[in-house]
Amino acid sequence: MKKTLLSLSNLSKQFDGKNVLDSLNLDIYDGEFITLLGPSGCGKTTLLRLMAGFEHPDAGTITLAGQDLTGTPPEHRPLNTVFQHYALFPHMSVFDNVAYGLKMEKRPKEEIRERVDEALAMVQLQDFKGRKPHQLSGGQQQRVAIARAVVKRPRLLLLDEPLSALDYKLRRTMQGELKRLQRELGITFVFVTHDQEEALSMSDRVVVLKDGEVQQLGTPREVYERPANLFTARFVGETNFFPGEVESIHDSAITVDVFGLKRTLRRPDFPVRPGQPLHVLLRPEDIRVLDPADAQGVAGKIIERNYKGSTLDSVIQLEDGSEVLASEFFDEDDPAFDYRLGEPVKVSWVDGWEWLLPEEADESVHEDALTDA
Amino acid sequence: MTRWLPRVYLVLVYLMLYVPIGVLVVFSFNDSRSGYTWGGLSLRWYQSLFHNNAMVEAMWNSLWLALSAATVSTIIGALTALALHRYRFRAKKVLNGMLFVVMMSPEIVLAISLLALFLLVGIQLGYLSLLLAHVTFCLPFVVITVMARLSGFDESLPEAARDLGASDFTMTRTVLIPVIMPALLAGWLLGFTLSLDDVVVSTFVSGPSYEILPLRIYSMVRVGLKPEVNALGTLLLVFSLVMLMLSQWILIRSKR
């Protein structure tokens, strides 16, 4: 059984009368890599700052391993932060930056030197001890910030979009390194990002946030394959939404009318009744593009094709004007596989690969939230 | 022709600026009593300057005043700048504006109002009145210098220090003050030079008990130009050059 390390209960926070967090509950397990994912303004950074102690909640409690931390100032919390723009002390050398936390603990000089060397070796910066932060590249500064935070051996490491200032390639390298560090140190990582790809590839669990409320909490696979609502479905990855209507209900399956096709699909967890409108969600890689002569499938034509190296991504316009994204792997037998623009095709999917969601009352609001991100 | 014309122009501009200073420096080593004829090289005016007890005393007075005024205004100014930067309060804009009023208002107005205030409160004109007056006109310059540095200050630095276990006081001592130190030094130097060569305000608020250098020179020149003044001017020139180099050195070091 997983042990809860940090427990947030009923946390609320307002800024200038605006709710940023609204009675939020979250349990973080000991040793896990958990990611707070959401568009800007969703409250993820505020949540992190509450954990670190830079902000105080209007209501609710923060408990770390059974100890109430709610009123504890940041310097007395056994957790450390990696800041978005690193926040390295510009007047101190790399060594002094990393040693700062240990000096605050009044550790003996010998121990400080050993532990700083060890931390710098961990991030492969042992040769940069004497440099000042401005003499380092962005990636190196990032490593110093990480070493400075982990040298105190915190129970929990908070990371506030630490990779957002790095270029794509360096970001991928650092993602791998962070995962490795987390495994080696066994420290619980709370990682904040607005990058869903980063969240999926790094985390044990993902918390999808919107307007200060948890939309979904689950493993990356759950969040991607079984989104809890339309917001999560739209925010995490690309999704096609097909309008469906329940025709008939069986024991473990339902028949749904999608663009006039009768498909027998797995019965969802939420209650359904005949005639109910549904969203049929399909990821681009679940779409099958068929020959126009094929009996099943929805007719449309190719309006865009993008060669992506390992996949061919296409946009298909259906007869009702809606667009479908398809992502297909290249077939070894047919390396010349391609489409021409305007080519008529049919679109289908394998039954059971879809995910069903009920219609939501305020669907237009989700669209707005997404354009902000 | 087109090639040497700009050069001649440049040379003329620089001659215009530096010939008077050059003349002053050269004549400070002049043996002749007259200010217009060359009588050979000599250090006699430096000698007589240092034997002029009233002059030496005024010099020390001025230095001490500038030192204390710069220090006091740097301390008050830095705290003011920090408060203006850190906290949001209602009178913030008013306070900020008032600093500029002090800086922009004519010196003579400041001088008269300070004199009136000192007479009203009953402060004897002397060191104390001079110090208060000098701190008053130095303060806005220090506040603005420090605020400029703080506006580029990364707000997550104090948080990082707290996060690593520093109390608010330790954070201020080990992170905040070192980071704004160049601005503190620049503000201090600015205050020092402002105080050192102030005439207008000092004329009004100084008393017979505490004579300072600019006023001493002023009164000396009024009764006739003595070559001693050239020597004094040369010394002041060297002194301000040293101060200038010092401030540049601090600035360059802080940028690294």
XYZ file of C-alpha atoms in Angstrom:
629
model
C 0.000 0.000 0.000
C 1.280 3.445 -0.873
C 1.999 5.773 2.027
C 0.721 9.333 1.861
C 3.510 11.880 2.350
C 1.847 15.222 1.777
C -1.830 15.709 2.252
C -3.725 18.805 1.135
C -7.264 19.083 2.396
C -9.904 21.649 1.515
C -7.306 24.164 0.391
C -8.786 27.470 -0.740
C -6.990 30.575 -1.885
C -8.294 33.855 -3.232
C -6.399 36.686 -4.890
C -8.203 40.036 -5.082
C -11.530 38.331 -4.483
C -10.971 35.797 -7.251
C -10.918 32.094 -6.384
C -7.632 30.574 -7.444
C -8.087 27.346 -5.516
C -11.441 26.080 -4.355
C -11.412 23.489 -1.514
C -8.862 21.341 -3.208
C -7.992 17.897 -1.859
C -4.899 15.999 -2.887
C -2.803 13.211 -1.385
C 0.752 12.861 -2.610
C 2.387 9.445 -2.065
C 5.832 8.923 -0.685
C 8.393 8.477 -3.460
C 6.156 9.239 -6.432
C 6.643 11.614 -9.342
C 3.432 13.596 -9.494
C 2.742 16.330 -12.031
C 0.362 19.247 -11.738
C -0.796 19.887 -15.287
C -3.013 22.670 -16.535
C -3.229 25.819 -18.632
C -1.857 29.087 -17.266
C -4.047 30.482 -14.522
C -5.333 27.058 -13.458
C -3.830 27.418 -9.980
C -0.948 24.945 -10.342
C 1.745 27.454 -9.388
C -0.339 28.764 -6.486
C -0.726 25.201 -5.265
C 3.041 24.717 -5.388
C 3.637 28.021 -3.570
C 1.214 26.951 -0.846
C 3.165 23.729 -0.388
C 6.450 25.655 -0.225
C 4.978 28.160 2.243
C 5.344 31.306 0.104
C 1.580 31.763 0.206
C -0.868 31.033 2.999
C -4.174 29.330 2.308
C -7.394 31.155 3.176
C -8.766 27.829 4.376
C -7.678 24.206 4.589
C -4.651 22.361 5.884
C -1.341 21.015 4.588
C 0.012 17.962 6.380
C 3.391 16.361 5.779
C 3.789 12.841 7.194
C 1.174 13.557 9.848
C 2.657 16.912 10.849
C 0.577 20.049 10.241
C 2.582 22.476 8.092
C -0.125 25.022 7.362
C 1.329 27.808 9.496
C 4.999 26.842 9.168
C 7.217 29.427 7.427
C 9.101 28.187 4.332
C 12.469 27.999 6.118
C 11.128 25.370 8.520
C 9.494 23.099 5.951
C 11.401 19.924 5.083
C 10.906 20.450 1.368
C 12.765 22.431 -1.284
C 11.924 24.183 -4.505
C 13.458 24.388 -7.963
C 12.341 27.727 -9.358
C 11.215 28.427 -12.887
C 14.044 30.860 -13.584
C 16.434 28.981 -11.268
C 16.795 31.878 -8.769
C 20.513 31.237 -8.322
C 22.238 33.785 -6.090
C 24.172 35.873 -8.619
C 26.867 37.011 -6.199
C 27.821 33.510 -5.102
C 29.838 30.807 -6.847
C 28.230 27.520 -7.829
C 29.719 25.934 -4.711
C 28.343 28.633 -2.394
C 24.941 28.441 -4.042
C 24.709 24.713 -3.397
C 26.217 25.074 0.085
C 23.748 27.803 1.122
C 21.083 25.476 2.519
C 23.630 23.433 4.473
C 25.228 26.592 5.897
C 21.773 27.609 7.117
C 21.628 24.269 8.955
C 25.037 25.148 10.468
C 26.604 21.878 9.298
C 30.338 21.390 9.889
C 32.537 22.704 7.046
C 33.886 19.263 6.155
C 30.407 17.795 5.806
C 29.242 20.743 3.698
C 32.139 20.263 1.299
C 31.497 16.553 0.954
C 27.799 16.891 0.391
C 28.118 19.788 -2.073
C 30.709 17.828 -4.068
C 28.409 14.838 -4.066
C 25.419 16.900 -5.221
C 27.449 18.574 -7.970
C 28.779 15.208 -9.123
C 25.205 13.989 -9.364
C 24.404 16.715 -11.891
C 27.828 16.405 -13.582
C 29.006 19.873 -12.606
C 31.928 19.047 -10.320
C 34.294 21.041 -12.560
C 32.205 24.223 -12.347
C 32.374 24.799 -8.579
C 34.164 28.132 -8.803
C 32.055 29.635 -11.581
C 29.463 32.332 -11.055
C 25.905 31.564 -12.275
C 26.133 34.015 -15.196
C 29.123 32.080 -16.549
C 26.961 28.989 -17.022
C 24.562 28.007 -19.791
C 20.837 27.710 -19.114
C 21.029 23.954 -18.769
C 23.955 24.172 -16.365
C 22.167 26.797 -14.257
C 19.211 24.442 -14.136
C 21.437 21.649 -12.824
C 22.887 23.921 -10.132
C 19.357 24.835 -9.056
C 18.503 21.144 -8.775
C 21.704 20.339 -6.866
C 21.041 23.246 -4.499
C 17.558 21.947 -3.766
C 18.415 18.256 -3.319
C 21.591 18.753 -1.268
C 19.418 19.276 1.821
C 17.842 15.853 1.243
C 14.273 17.116 1.415
C 11.294 14.802 1.818
C 9.690 16.480 -1.146
C 11.040 18.422 -4.092
C 8.823 21.043 -5.718
C 9.642 21.909 -9.328
C 7.966 24.957 -10.857
C 8.098 24.570 -14.650
C 11.848 24.036 -14.357
C 12.373 23.145 -18.005
C 10.266 25.843 -19.650
C 13.233 28.137 -20.351
C 15.277 25.460 -22.115
C 15.228 24.630 -25.816
C 13.486 21.496 -27.049
C 16.480 19.172 -27.229
C 17.919 20.188 -23.868
C 14.476 19.847 -22.351
C 14.279 16.217 -23.486
C 17.710 15.492 -21.992
C 16.782 17.171 -18.705
C 13.499 15.260 -18.548
C 15.483 12.031 -18.631
C 17.934 13.307 -16.040
C 15.203 14.408 -13.672
C 13.588 10.982 -13.881
C 16.957 9.345 -13.181
C 17.611 11.655 -10.203
C 14.195 10.965 -8.785
C 14.770 7.205 -9.017
C 18.246 7.417 -7.479
C 17.327 9.779 -4.640
C 13.925 8.304 -3.874
C 12.623 11.818 -3.185
C 9.000 12.626 -3.938
C 8.803 15.053 -6.879
C 5.949 17.493 -7.372
C 6.376 18.847 -10.877
C 4.414 21.747 -12.352
C 4.047 22.079 -16.106
C 1.668 23.209 -18.806
C 3.286 20.834 -21.291
C 1.103 17.721 -21.510
C 3.726 15.697 -23.351
C 6.225 16.368 -20.550
C 3.605 15.444 -17.954
C 2.759 12.135 -19.626
C 6.323 11.012 -20.207
C 7.692 11.799 -16.745
C 4.996 11.219 -14.153
C 3.752 8.338 -12.078
C 0.522 10.281 -11.639
C -0.869 13.387 -13.265
C -3.208 15.928 -11.667
C -5.124 17.820 -14.341
C -6.167 21.219 -12.980
C -8.518 23.852 -14.290
C -9.806 26.950 -12.483
C -8.378 25.696 -9.199
C -10.220 22.388 -9.311
C -8.895 18.896 -9.930
C -10.310 17.680 -13.249
C -8.677 14.285 -13.122
C -6.101 12.461 -11.042
C -4.569 9.335 -12.499
C -1.694 7.639 -14.230
C -0.590 9.172 -17.550
C -2.260 6.248 -19.336
C -5.577 6.796 -17.543
C -5.503 10.499 -18.247
C -4.721 9.988 -21.920
C -6.853 6.956 -22.697
C -9.741 7.453 -20.310
C -10.163 11.211 -19.801
C -12.684 12.040 -17.097
C -14.220 14.941 -18.957
C -14.058 17.006 -22.122
C -11.510 19.455 -20.665
C -8.981 16.722 -19.912
C -9.647 15.097 -23.277
C -8.970 18.357 -25.095
C -6.037 19.479 -22.964
C -4.111 16.227 -22.950
C -3.186 15.296 -26.505
C -5.146 15.675 -29.731
C -8.651 14.267 -29.827
C -11.403 13.821 -32.394
C -14.922 14.251 -31.069
C -17.660 12.450 -33.006
C -21.252 13.234 -32.094
C -23.108 10.066 -31.166
C -26.609 9.136 -30.057
C -27.526 6.093 -27.974
C -29.789 3.748 -29.974
C -30.163 0.791 -27.659
C -28.597 -0.509 -24.450
C -27.426 -4.071 -23.801
C -25.733 -5.689 -20.786
C -22.152 -4.630 -21.454
C -22.537 -2.780 -24.718
C -24.554 -0.021 -26.284
C -25.423 0.691 -29.880
C -24.560 4.214 -30.901
C -25.450 6.104 -34.059
C -22.380 7.985 -35.323
C -22.841 9.824 -38.638
C -25.540 7.321 -39.543
C -23.329 4.312 -38.769
C -24.626 1.925 -36.137
C -21.713 0.897 -33.962
C -21.830 -1.434 -30.999
C -19.569 0.009 -28.334
C -18.523 -0.829 -24.786
C -21.047 0.404 -22.260
C -19.588 3.397 -20.359
C -19.472 3.838 -16.557
C -21.882 6.746 -16.570
C -25.644 6.088 -16.844
C -27.025 6.054 -20.379
C -30.534 6.064 -21.792
C -31.772 5.587 -25.357
C -31.734 8.797 -27.393
C -29.034 10.367 -25.227
C -26.375 12.384 -27.106
C -22.780 11.310 -26.461
C -19.247 12.288 -27.409
C -17.290 9.531 -29.097
C -13.618 10.353 -28.535
C -10.914 8.989 -30.788
C -7.215 9.822 -30.652
C -5.659 10.481 -34.103
C -3.691 7.219 -33.875
C -6.952 5.283 -33.375
C -8.431 6.521 -36.660
C -8.403 4.125 -39.629
C -8.391 5.742 -43.040
C -10.147 3.425 -45.534
C -10.673 3.225 -49.256
C -13.708 5.291 -50.434
C -15.223 2.083 -51.789
C -15.243 0.515 -48.325
C -18.665 -0.342 -46.984
C -18.184 1.003 -43.476
C -16.793 4.349 -42.402
C -17.683 7.989 -42.862
C -16.954 9.608 -46.210
C -14.626 12.596 -46.419
C -11.646 13.991 -48.278
C -8.027 14.696 -47.397
C -7.459 18.437 -46.915
C -4.018 18.399 -45.326
C -1.121 15.967 -45.065
C 1.995 16.341 -42.901
C 4.962 14.045 -43.167
C 6.274 13.532 -39.608
C 9.037 11.024 -40.195
C 7.597 8.074 -38.354
C 3.967 8.905 -39.021
C 1.854 10.515 -41.687
C -0.550 12.983 -40.099
C -3.547 13.975 -42.142
C -6.654 16.101 -41.757
C -9.816 14.715 -43.276
C -12.844 16.879 -43.875
C -16.112 15.008 -43.464
C -19.201 15.779 -45.504
C -20.763 17.796 -42.671
C -17.668 20.056 -42.636
C -16.095 18.768 -39.421
C -12.418 17.840 -39.482
C -10.776 14.648 -38.306
C -7.112 14.254 -37.405
C -5.509 10.949 -38.315
C -2.023 9.788 -37.477
C -0.867 6.635 -39.283
C 2.383 4.725 -39.013
C 4.238 3.960 -42.194
C 3.770 0.459 -43.444
C 6.994 -1.402 -44.201
C 5.372 -3.020 -47.221
C 4.403 0.305 -48.709
C 7.072 2.931 -48.071
C 5.540 5.226 -50.702
C 2.298 5.396 -48.725
C 0.901 8.915 -49.035
C -2.241 10.876 -49.826
C -2.881 13.609 -52.275
C -4.950 16.605 -51.280
C -8.617 16.248 -52.147
C -8.401 12.453 -52.286
C -11.735 10.887 -51.213
C -11.462 8.463 -48.275
C -13.562 6.919 -45.558
C -12.858 7.243 -41.836
C -13.462 4.535 -39.266
C -11.992 2.978 -36.136
C -11.768 -0.387 -34.413
C -14.668 -0.890 -32.021
C -13.492 -0.663 -28.433
C -10.730 1.867 -29.132
C -13.098 4.758 -28.620
C -13.843 6.508 -25.333
C -17.317 7.780 -24.527
C -18.153 10.933 -22.590
C -21.580 12.412 -21.808
C -22.441 15.864 -23.080
C -21.609 18.623 -20.619
C -23.757 21.637 -19.790
C -21.080 24.286 -20.295
C -19.154 22.923 -23.221
C -18.351 26.290 -24.754
C -16.479 27.281 -21.583
C -13.974 24.494 -22.186
C -13.182 25.861 -25.585
C -12.359 29.241 -24.046
C -10.135 27.719 -21.401
C -8.183 25.950 -24.089
C -7.474 28.976 -26.204
C -5.920 30.616 -23.108
C -3.443 27.802 -22.820
C 40.083 69.091 -45.988
C 36.962 67.116 -45.114
C 39.167 64.675 -43.276
C 40.880 67.035 -40.867
C 37.982 69.419 -40.288
C 36.130 67.120 -37.851
C 39.384 66.483 -36.035
C 40.102 70.177 -35.610
C 36.574 70.650 -34.339
C 37.003 67.823 -31.833
C 40.324 69.222 -30.639
C 38.745 72.656 -30.156
C 35.891 71.229 -28.092
C 38.271 69.368 -25.825
C 40.588 72.384 -25.519
C 37.598 74.454 -24.470
C 36.788 71.933 -21.745
C 40.236 71.171 -20.465
C 42.388 74.305 -20.966
C 40.883 76.091 -17.896
C 41.482 73.010 -15.764
C 44.961 72.663 -17.208
C 45.752 76.303 -16.443
C 44.589 75.796 -12.868
C 46.771 72.745 -12.413
C 49.831 74.390 -14.030
C 49.478 77.619 -12.035
C 49.102 75.677 -8.791
C 52.804 74.860 -9.254
C 53.693 78.469 -10.160
C 56.266 80.196 -7.983
C 55.015 83.684 -8.863
C 52.601 85.461 -6.581
C 50.660 86.843 -9.528
C 48.122 84.600 -11.161
C 49.115 85.608 -14.696
C 52.903 85.294 -14.963
C 55.031 82.161 -14.782
C 57.692 82.370 -12.117
C 59.087 78.832 -12.152
C 58.109 75.527 -10.619
C 57.321 75.404 -6.923
C 55.178 73.687 -4.333
C 54.912 76.799 -2.136
C 51.143 77.187 -2.577
C 50.565 73.615 -1.467
C 52.794 74.375 1.496
C 50.968 77.550 2.410
C 47.650 75.755 1.905
C 48.567 73.172 4.501
C 49.831 75.868 6.845
C 46.528 77.678 6.544
C 44.866 76.206 9.612
C 41.418 77.569 8.854
C 41.592 76.001 5.394
C 42.747 72.590 6.648
C 40.044 72.609 9.285
C 37.383 73.481 6.715
C 38.644 70.609 4.572
C 38.320 68.101 7.407
C 34.907 69.513 8.317
C 33.741 69.100 4.742
C 35.043 65.560 4.471
C 33.471 64.537 7.767
C 30.180 66.151 6.806
C 30.130 64.489 3.386
C 31.011 61.142 4.916
C 28.293 61.268 7.543
C 25.646 62.770 5.254
C 26.304 60.110 2.589
C 26.197 57.308 5.149
C 23.023 58.486 6.879
C 21.206 59.132 3.607
C 22.292 55.739 2.221
C 20.875 53.945 5.260
C 17.581 55.858 5.259
C 17.380 55.841 1.467
C 17.975 52.095 1.156
C 15.303 51.333 3.741
C 12.883 53.705 1.994
C 13.583 52.097 -1.371
C 13.069 48.616 0.082
C 9.767 49.649 1.652
C 8.589 51.259 -1.579
C 9.608 48.169 -3.508
C 8.320 45.504 -1.171
C 5.051 46.723 0.268
C 1.859 47.968 -1.235
C 0.337 50.789 0.789
C -1.918 53.703 0.112
C 0.538 56.587 0.513
C 3.101 54.885 -1.738
C 2.527 57.087 -4.769
C 2.497 60.246 -2.667
C 5.746 59.265 -0.971
C 7.324 58.463 -4.302
C 6.225 61.793 -5.745
C 7.518 63.713 -2.744
C 11.020 62.384 -3.388
C 10.932 63.910 -6.843
C 9.655 67.199 -5.451
C 12.735 67.436 -3.231
C 14.969 66.564 -6.167
C 13.388 68.958 -8.658
C 12.666 71.962 -6.468
C 15.171 74.850 -6.767
C 17.962 74.583 -4.247
C 17.350 78.080 -2.983
C 13.775 77.127 -2.003
C 15.028 74.094 -0.126
C 17.698 76.244 1.556
C 15.268 78.915 2.751
C 12.685 76.409 3.960
C 15.307 74.419 5.850
C 16.670 77.567 7.464
C 13.173 78.596 8.520
C 12.551 75.110 9.906
C 15.793 75.069 11.914
C 15.094 78.512 13.386
C 11.542 77.470 14.228
C 12.549 74.239 15.928
C 15.533 75.892 17.556
C 18.356 73.850 16.052
C 21.638 75.733 16.309
C 23.254 76.351 12.940
C 26.347 74.208 12.752
C 27.243 70.589 12.086
C 23.802 69.214 12.945
C 21.873 71.641 10.749
C 24.284 71.017 7.867
C 23.984 67.257 8.281
C 20.173 67.345 8.300
C 20.102 69.608 5.257
C 22.600 67.496 3.300
C 20.795 64.256 4.143
C 17.593 65.875 2.897
C 18.880 66.702 -0.559
C 20.924 63.500 -0.929
C 18.059 61.195 0.030
C 16.057 61.184 -3.239
C 19.169 60.354 -5.257
C 19.964 57.363 -3.064
C 16.361 56.132 -3.116
C 16.177 56.349 -6.904
C 19.525 54.594 -7.398
C 18.551 51.732 -5.099
C 15.031 51.472 -6.557
C 16.471 51.164 -10.053
C 18.516 48.187 -8.901
C 15.571 46.638 -7.100
C 13.305 46.901 -10.135
C 15.540 44.414 -11.942
C 15.710 42.206 -8.870
C 14.515 38.619 -9.262
C 11.707 38.210 -6.724
C 12.340 34.513 -6.414
C 15.821 35.105 -4.895
C 14.494 35.934 -1.408
C 12.075 33.028 -1.718
C 14.884 30.673 -2.698
C 16.852 31.767 0.362
C 13.845 31.237 2.646
C 13.191 27.897 0.985
C 16.749 26.804 1.797
C 16.288 27.626 5.460
C 17.199 31.292 5.877
C 15.115 33.483 8.182
C 13.934 36.843 6.841
C 16.843 38.578 8.571
C 19.475 36.104 7.331
C 18.043 36.327 3.815
C 18.356 40.137 3.903
C 21.932 39.908 5.148
C 23.178 37.169 2.840
C 21.177 37.708 -0.354
C 19.302 41.005 -0.551
C 22.029 43.394 0.615
C 24.877 41.750 -1.376
C 22.763 41.867 -4.541
C 21.886 45.557 -4.145
C 25.363 46.465 -2.838
C 26.522 48.139 -6.090
C 23.499 50.440 -5.901
C 24.196 51.191 -2.244
C 27.800 52.110 -3.054
C 26.778 54.171 -6.077
C 24.168 55.978 -3.982
C 26.698 56.599 -1.260
C 29.243 58.046 -3.705
C 26.572 60.217 -5.258
C 25.580 61.550 -1.847
C 29.211 62.095 -0.931
C 29.981 64.238 -3.974
C 26.682 66.134 -3.744
C 27.406 66.991 -0.136
C 31.049 67.854 -0.751
C 30.450 70.593 -3.318
C 27.160 72.037 -2.154
C 27.231 75.821 -1.744
C 23.691 77.151 -1.910
C 21.996 75.151 0.846
C 25.133 75.199 3.009
C 25.374 79.000 2.836
C 21.993 79.260 4.488
C 22.230 76.580 7.144
C 25.864 76.780 8.272
C 26.985 78.719 11.320
C 30.292 80.214 12.435
C 31.061 77.151 14.547
C 31.420 74.803 11.570
C 33.017 76.171 8.417
C 33.116 73.943 5.356
C 35.387 74.011 2.326
C 33.110 75.271 -0.481
C 32.052 78.239 1.633
C 35.661 78.946 2.659
C 36.789 78.972 -0.990
C 33.876 81.143 -1.919
C 34.756 83.754 0.665
C 38.473 83.588 -0.285
C 37.731 84.231 -3.942
C 35.562 87.203 -3.079
C 38.515 89.115 -1.610
C 40.814 88.283 -4.525
C 42.164 85.240 -6.270
C 45.031 83.725 -4.285
C 47.245 81.046 -5.908
C 46.443 78.860 -2.894
C 43.036 78.300 -4.420
C 44.705 76.778 -7.495
C 46.481 74.266 -5.312
C 43.280 73.442 -3.496
C 41.442 73.082 -6.813
C 44.094 70.666 -8.082
C 43.787 68.556 -4.939
C 40.013 68.475 -5.271
C 40.384 67.536 -8.931
C 42.627 64.581 -8.076
C 40.243 63.571 -5.324
C 37.183 63.593 -7.585
C 39.078 61.691 -10.288
C 39.850 58.984 -7.740
C 36.203 58.893 -6.679
C 35.102 58.688 -10.311
C 37.435 55.788 -11.030
C 36.272 54.074 -7.862
C 32.613 54.323 -8.865
C 33.364 53.091 -12.388
C 35.316 50.185 -10.956
C 32.376 49.242 -8.708
C 30.008 49.494 -11.651
C 32.139 47.261 -13.885
C 32.631 44.748 -11.099
C 28.896 44.566 -10.421
C 28.150 43.840 -14.065
C 30.369 40.782 -14.076
